[in-house]
Each structure stands twice: as structure tokens, then as C-alpha cells.
Coordinates of N, CA, C and O in Angstrom, one line a residue:
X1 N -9.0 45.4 -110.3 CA -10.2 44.9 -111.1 C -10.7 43.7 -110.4 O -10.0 42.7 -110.1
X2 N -11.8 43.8 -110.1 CA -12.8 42.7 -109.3 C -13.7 42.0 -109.6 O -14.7 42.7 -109.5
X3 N -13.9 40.9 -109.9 CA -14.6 40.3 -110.8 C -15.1 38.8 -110.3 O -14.5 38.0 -109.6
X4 N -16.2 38.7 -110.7 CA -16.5 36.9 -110.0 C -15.7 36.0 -110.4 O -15.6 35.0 -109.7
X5 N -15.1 36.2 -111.4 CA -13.9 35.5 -111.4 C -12.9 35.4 -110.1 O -12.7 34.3 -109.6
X6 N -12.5 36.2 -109.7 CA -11.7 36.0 -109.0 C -12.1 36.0 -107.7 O -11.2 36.1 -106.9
X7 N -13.6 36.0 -107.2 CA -13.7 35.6 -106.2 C -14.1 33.8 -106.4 O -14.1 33.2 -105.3
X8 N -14.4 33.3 -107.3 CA -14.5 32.1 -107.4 C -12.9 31.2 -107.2 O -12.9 30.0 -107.0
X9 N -12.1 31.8 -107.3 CA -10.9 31.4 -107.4 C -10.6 31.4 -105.9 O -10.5 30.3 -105.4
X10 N -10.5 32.5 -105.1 CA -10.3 32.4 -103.4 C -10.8 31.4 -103.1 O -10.0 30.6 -102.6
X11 N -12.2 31.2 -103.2 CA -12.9 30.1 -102.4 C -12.4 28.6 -102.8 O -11.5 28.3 -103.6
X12 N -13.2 27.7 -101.9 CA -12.7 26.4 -102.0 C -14.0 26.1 -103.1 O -15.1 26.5 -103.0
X13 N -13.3 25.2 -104.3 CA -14.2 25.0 -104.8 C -15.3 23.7 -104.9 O -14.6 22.7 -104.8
X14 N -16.2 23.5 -105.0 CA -17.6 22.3 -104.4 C -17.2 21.1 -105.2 O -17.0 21.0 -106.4
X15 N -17.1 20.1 -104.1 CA -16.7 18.8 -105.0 C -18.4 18.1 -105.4 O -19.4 18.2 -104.7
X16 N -18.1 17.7 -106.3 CA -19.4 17.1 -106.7 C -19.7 15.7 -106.4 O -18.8 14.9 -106.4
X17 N -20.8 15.5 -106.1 CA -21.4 14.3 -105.3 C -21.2 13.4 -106.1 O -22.1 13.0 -106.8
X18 N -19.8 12.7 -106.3 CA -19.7 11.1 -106.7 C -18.8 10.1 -106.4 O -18.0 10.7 -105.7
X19 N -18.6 9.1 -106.4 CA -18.1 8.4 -105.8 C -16.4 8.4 -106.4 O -15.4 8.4 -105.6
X20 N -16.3 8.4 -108.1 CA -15.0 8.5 -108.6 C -14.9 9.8 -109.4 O -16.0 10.3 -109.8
X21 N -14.0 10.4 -109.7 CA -13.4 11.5 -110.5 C -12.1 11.3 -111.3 O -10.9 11.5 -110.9
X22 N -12.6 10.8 -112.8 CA -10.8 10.9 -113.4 C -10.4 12.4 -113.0 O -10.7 13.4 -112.3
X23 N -9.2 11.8 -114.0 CA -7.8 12.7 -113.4 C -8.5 14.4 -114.2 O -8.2 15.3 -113.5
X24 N -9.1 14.7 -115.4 CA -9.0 15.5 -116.3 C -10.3 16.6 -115.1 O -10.2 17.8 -114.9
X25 N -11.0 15.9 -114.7 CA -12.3 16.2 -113.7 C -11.5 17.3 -112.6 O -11.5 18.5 -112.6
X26 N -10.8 16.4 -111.8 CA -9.8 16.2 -110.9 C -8.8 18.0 -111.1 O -8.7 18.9 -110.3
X27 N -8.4 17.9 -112.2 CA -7.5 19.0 -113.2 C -7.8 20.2 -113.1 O -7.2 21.2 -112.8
X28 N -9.2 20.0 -113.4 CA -10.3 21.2 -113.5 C -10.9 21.9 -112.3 O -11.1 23.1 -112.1
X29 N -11.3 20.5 -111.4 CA -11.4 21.4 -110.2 C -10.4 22.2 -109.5 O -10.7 23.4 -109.2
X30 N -9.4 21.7 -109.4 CA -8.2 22.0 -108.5 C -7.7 23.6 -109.2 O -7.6 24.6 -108.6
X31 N -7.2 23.3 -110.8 CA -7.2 24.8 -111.6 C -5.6 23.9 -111.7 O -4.7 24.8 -111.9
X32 N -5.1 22.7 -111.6 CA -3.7 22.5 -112.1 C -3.5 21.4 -113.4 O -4.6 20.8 -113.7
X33 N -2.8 21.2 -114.1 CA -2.8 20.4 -115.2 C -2.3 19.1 -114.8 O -1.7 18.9 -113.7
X34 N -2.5 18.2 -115.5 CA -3.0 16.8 -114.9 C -1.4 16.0 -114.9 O -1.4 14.9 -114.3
X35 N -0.6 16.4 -115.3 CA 0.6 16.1 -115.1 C 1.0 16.5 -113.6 O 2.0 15.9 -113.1
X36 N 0.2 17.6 -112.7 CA 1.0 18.0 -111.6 C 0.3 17.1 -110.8 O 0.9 16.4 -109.9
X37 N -0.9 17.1 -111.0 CA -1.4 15.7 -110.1 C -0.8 14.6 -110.6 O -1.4 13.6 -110.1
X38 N -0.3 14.4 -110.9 CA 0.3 12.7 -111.6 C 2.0 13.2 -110.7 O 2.5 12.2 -110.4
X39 N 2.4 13.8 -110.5 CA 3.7 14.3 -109.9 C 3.3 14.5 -108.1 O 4.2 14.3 -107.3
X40 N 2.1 14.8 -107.8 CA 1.7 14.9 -106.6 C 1.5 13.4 -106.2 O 2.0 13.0 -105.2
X41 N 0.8 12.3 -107.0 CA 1.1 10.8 -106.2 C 2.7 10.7 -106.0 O 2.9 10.6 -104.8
X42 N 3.5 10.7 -106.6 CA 4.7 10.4 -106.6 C 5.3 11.3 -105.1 O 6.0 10.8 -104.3
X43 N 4.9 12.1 -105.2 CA 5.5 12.9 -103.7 C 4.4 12.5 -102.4 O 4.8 11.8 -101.4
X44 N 3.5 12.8 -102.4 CA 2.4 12.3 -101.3 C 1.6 11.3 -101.4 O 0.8 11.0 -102.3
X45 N 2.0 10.6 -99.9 CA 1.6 8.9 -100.3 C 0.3 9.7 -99.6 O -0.5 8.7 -99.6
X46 N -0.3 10.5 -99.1 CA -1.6 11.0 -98.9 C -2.5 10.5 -99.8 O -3.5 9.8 -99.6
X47 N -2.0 11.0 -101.2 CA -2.9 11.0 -102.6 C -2.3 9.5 -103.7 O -1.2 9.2 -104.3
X48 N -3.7 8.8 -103.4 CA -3.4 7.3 -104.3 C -4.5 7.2 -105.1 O -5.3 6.5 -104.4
X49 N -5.0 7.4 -106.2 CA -6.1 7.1 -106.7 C -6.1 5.8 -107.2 O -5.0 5.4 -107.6
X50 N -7.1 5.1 -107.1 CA -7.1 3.7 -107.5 C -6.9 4.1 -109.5 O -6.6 5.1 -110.1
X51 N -7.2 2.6 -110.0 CA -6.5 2.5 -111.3 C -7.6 2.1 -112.1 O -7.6 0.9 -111.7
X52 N -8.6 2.2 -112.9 CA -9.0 1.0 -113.4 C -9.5 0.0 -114.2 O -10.6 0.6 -114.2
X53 N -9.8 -1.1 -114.9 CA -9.5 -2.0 -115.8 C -8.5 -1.5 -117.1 O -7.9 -2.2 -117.9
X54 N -8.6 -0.4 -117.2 CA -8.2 0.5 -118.4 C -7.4 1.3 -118.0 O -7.0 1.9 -119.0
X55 N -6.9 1.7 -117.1 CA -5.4 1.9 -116.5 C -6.1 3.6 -116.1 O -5.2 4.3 -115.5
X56 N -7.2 4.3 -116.2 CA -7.3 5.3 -115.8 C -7.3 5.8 -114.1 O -7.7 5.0 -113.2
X57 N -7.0 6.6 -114.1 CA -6.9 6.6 -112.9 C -8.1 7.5 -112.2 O -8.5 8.6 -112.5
X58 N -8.8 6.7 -111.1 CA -10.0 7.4 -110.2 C -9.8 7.8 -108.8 O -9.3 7.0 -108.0
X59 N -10.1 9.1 -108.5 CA -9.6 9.5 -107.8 C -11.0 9.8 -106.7 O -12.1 10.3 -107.0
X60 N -10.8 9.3 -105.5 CA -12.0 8.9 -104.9 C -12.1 10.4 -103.5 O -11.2 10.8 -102.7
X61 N -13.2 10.9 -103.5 CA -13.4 11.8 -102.5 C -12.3 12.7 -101.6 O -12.0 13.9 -101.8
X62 N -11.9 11.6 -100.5 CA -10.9 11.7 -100.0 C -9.6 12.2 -101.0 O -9.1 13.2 -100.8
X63 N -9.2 11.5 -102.1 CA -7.7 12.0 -102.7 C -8.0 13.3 -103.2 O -6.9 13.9 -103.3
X64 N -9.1 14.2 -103.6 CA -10.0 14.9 -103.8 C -9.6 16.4 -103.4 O -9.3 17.4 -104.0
X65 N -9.9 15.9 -101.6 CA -9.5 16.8 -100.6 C -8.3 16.5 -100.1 O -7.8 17.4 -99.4
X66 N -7.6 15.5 -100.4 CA -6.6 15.5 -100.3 C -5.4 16.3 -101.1 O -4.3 16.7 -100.6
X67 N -5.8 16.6 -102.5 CA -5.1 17.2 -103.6 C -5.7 18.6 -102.9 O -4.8 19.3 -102.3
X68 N -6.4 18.9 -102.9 CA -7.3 20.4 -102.8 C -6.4 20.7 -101.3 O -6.2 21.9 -101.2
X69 N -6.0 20.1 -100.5 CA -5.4 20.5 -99.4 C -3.6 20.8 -99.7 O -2.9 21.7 -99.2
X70 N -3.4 19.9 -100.4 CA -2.0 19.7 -101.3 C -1.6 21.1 -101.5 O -0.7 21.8 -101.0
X71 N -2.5 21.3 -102.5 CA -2.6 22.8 -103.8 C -2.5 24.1 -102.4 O -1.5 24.9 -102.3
X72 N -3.3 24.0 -101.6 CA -3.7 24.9 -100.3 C -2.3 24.9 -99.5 O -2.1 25.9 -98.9
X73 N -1.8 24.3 -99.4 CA 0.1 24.1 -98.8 C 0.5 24.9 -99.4 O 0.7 26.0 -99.0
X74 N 0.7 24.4 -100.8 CA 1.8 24.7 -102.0 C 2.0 26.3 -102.2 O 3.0 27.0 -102.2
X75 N 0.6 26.6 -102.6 CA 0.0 27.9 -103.7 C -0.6 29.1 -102.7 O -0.4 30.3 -103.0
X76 N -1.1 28.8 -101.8 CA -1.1 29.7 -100.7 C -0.4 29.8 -99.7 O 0.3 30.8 -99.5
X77 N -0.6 28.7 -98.7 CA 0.4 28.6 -97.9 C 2.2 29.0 -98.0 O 2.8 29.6 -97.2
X78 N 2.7 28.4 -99.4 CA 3.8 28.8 -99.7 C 4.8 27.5 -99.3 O 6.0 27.5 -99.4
X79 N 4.0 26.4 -99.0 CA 5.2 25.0 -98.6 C 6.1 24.7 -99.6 O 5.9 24.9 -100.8
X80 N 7.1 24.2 -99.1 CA 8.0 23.7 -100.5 C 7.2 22.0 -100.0 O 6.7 21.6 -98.9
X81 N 7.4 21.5 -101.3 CA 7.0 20.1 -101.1 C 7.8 18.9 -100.4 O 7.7 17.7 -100.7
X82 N 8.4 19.4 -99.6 CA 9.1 18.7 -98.5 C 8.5 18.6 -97.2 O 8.2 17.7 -96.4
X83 N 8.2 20.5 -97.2 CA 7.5 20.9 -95.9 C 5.8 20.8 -96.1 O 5.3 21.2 -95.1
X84 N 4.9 20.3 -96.9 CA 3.8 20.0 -97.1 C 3.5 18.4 -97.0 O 2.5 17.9 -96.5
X85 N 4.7 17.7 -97.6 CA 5.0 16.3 -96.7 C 5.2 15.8 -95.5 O 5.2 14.6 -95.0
X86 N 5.6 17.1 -95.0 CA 5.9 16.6 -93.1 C 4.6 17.2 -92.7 O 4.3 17.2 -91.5
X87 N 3.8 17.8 -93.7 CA 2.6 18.5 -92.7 C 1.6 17.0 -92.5 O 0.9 16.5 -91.6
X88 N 1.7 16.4 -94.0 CA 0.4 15.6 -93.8 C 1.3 14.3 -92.6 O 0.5 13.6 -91.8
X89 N 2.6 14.1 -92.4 CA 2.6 13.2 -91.7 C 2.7 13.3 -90.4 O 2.7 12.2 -89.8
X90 N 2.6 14.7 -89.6 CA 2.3 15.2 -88.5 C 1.3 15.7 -88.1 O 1.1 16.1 -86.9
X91 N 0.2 15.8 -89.1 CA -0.9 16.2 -89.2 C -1.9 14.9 -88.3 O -1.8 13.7 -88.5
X92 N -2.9 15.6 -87.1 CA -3.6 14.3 -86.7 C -4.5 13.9 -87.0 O -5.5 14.6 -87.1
X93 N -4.6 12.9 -87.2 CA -6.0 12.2 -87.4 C -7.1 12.3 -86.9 O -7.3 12.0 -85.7
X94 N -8.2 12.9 -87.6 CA -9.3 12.9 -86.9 C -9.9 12.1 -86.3 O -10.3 11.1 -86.9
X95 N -10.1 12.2 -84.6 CA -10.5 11.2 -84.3 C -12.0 10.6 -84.4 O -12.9 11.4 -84.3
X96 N -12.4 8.9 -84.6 CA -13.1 8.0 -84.9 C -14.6 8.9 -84.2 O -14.2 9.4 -83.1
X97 N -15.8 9.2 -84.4 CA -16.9 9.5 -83.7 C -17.2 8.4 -82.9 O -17.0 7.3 -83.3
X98 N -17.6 8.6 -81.7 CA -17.6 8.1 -80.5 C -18.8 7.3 -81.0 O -19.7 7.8 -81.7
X99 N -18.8 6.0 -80.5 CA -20.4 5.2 -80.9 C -21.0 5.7 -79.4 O -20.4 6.2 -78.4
X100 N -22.7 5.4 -79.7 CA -23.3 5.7 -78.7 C -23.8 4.5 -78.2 O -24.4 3.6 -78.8
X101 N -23.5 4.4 -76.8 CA -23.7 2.7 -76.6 C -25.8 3.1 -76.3 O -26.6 4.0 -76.4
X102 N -25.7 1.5 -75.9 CA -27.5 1.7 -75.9 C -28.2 1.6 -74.7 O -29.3 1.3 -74.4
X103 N -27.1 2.1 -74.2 CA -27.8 2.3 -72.4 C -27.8 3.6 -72.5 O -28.2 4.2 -71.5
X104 N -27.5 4.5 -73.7 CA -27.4 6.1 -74.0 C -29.1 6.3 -74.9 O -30.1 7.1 -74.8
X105 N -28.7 5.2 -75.7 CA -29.9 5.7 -76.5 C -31.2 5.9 -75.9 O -31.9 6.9 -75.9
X106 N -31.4 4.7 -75.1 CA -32.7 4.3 -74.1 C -32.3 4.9 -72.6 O -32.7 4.4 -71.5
X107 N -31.9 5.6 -72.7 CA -31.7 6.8 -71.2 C -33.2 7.2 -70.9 O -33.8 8.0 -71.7
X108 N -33.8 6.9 -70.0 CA -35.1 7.5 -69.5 C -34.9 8.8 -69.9 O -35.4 9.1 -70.9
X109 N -34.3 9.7 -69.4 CA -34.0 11.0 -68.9 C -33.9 11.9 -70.5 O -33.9 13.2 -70.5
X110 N -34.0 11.2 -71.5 CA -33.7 11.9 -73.1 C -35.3 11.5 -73.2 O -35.8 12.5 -73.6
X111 N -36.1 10.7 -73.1 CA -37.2 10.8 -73.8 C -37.5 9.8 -74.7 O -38.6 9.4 -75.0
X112 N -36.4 9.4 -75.0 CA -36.6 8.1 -76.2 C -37.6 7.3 -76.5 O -38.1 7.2 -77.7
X113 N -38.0 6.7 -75.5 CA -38.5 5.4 -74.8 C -40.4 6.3 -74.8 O -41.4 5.9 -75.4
X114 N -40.3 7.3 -74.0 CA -41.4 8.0 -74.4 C -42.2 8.0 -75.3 O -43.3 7.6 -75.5
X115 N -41.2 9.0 -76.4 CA -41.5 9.2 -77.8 C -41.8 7.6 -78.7 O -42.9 7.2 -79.2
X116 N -40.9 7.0 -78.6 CA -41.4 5.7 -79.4 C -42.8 5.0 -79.1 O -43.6 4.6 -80.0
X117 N -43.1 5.1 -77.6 CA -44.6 4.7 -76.7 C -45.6 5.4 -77.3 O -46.7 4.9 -77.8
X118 N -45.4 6.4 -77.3 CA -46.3 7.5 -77.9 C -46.8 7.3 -79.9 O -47.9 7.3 -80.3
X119 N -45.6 7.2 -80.8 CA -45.7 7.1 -81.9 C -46.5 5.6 -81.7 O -47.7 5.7 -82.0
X120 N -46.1 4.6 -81.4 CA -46.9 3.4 -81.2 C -48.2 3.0 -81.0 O -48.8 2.0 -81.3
X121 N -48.4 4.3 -80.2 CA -50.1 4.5 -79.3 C -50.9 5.2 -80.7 O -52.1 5.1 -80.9
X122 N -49.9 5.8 -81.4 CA -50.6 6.7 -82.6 C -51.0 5.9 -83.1 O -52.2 5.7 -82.9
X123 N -50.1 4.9 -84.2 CA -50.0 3.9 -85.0 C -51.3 3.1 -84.8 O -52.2 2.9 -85.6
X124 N -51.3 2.6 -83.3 CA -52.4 1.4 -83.2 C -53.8 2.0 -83.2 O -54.8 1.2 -83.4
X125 N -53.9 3.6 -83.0 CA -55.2 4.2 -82.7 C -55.6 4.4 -84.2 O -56.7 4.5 -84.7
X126 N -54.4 4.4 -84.9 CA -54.9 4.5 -86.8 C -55.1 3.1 -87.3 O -55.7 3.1 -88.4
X127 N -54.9 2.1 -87.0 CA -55.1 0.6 -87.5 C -56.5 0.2 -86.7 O -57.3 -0.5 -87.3
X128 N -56.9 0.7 -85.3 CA -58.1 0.2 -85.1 C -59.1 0.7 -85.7 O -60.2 0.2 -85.5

């Protein structure tokens, strides 16, 4: 039996565009009860949701995908939570995006410098 149900369940599900997510939010996305997330900070220093003034706990983007990668060890993968602990601490770090210094930006050879001359030439031909 095949049903959208259960293809919504295979897939990864869409985090929603905000900055905090209590824990109950959090519960719902993932599909676990909020006690197992409260048991996952305690095993993975991955997952730390800040706290706050009122002691709830907000769980910011990152801990998010962090839990959603957690559950993806555990529930699929099949990790025991020992071996999903050594994954995130051997796991590498994405590395930092390279800045673009500004002898790249203003490269004759890309056009840059062109194009800005040109928008400029527009600009002043619409003000005169």
C-alpha cells in the first residue's frame, strides 16, 4: 500500500524559514517525541539549543539539521548512538568559502570594470 503518506516520510522534510524552533516544532518535524530530543542533547554535543528567559529551549537552524542528520544515523542508517557520535566527530568540516580578493573582482579579463562603465554611461545619459 502506497500512499503520500509515505512518500512524505522517505523524504527529508523542509525546514521552515526562521531563525528559532521550540522543542514541540522541532518534535514534529523530525516525527520523534520531544523527550528523544531532550536525550539527544545529552549524547551529542553536535545538538545545543540555546535556552530562553523562560527556560524553553530554541533550537536554531543548524541544531535543526543537526537533529535531522542524528534521526538519519539512527533510523536509517542503523547507528547505535555511540557509532553516530564518532561519525559527527570524524565528520569534516565544511570548508570556510574562499573570499574573493579584489584584484579578482576588478580582473579586466571578467568584464567588471566594463559593465559598471557602461551602467554609469546609462545612468548619466538618463539624468542629462
Amino acid at each position: 500500500m502506497t500512499g503520500p503518506a509515505l512518500e512524505l516520510t522517505n523524504s527529508e522534510p523542509e525546514i521552515p524559514n526562521k531563525l528559532y524552533f521550540r522543542i514541540g516544532e522541532v518534535s514534529r518535524l523530525l516525527g520523534v517525541e520531544p523527550h528523544v530530543l531532550r536525550y539527544w542533547e545529552t549524547e551529542f554535543s553536535v545538538l545545543k539549543p540555546k535556552k530562553g528567559g523562560t527556560g524553553q529551549r530554541l533550537y536554531r537552524r543548524k541544531d535543526v539539521e543537526a537533529a535531522l542528520e542524528i534521526k538519519r544515523l539512527l533510523y536509517e542508517r542503523r547507528y547505535t548512538i555511540e557509532g553516530a557520535r564518532k561519525y559527527f566527530e570524524i565528520k569534516p568540516a565544511a570548508p570556510p568559502p574562499k573570499p574573493a580578493r579584489q584584484a579578482e573582482l576588478f580582473d579586466p579579463r571578467r568584464g567588471v570594470l566594463d559593465d559598471v562603465r557602461k551602467q554609469l554611461r546609462d545612468i548619466l545619459q538618463i539624468l542629462k
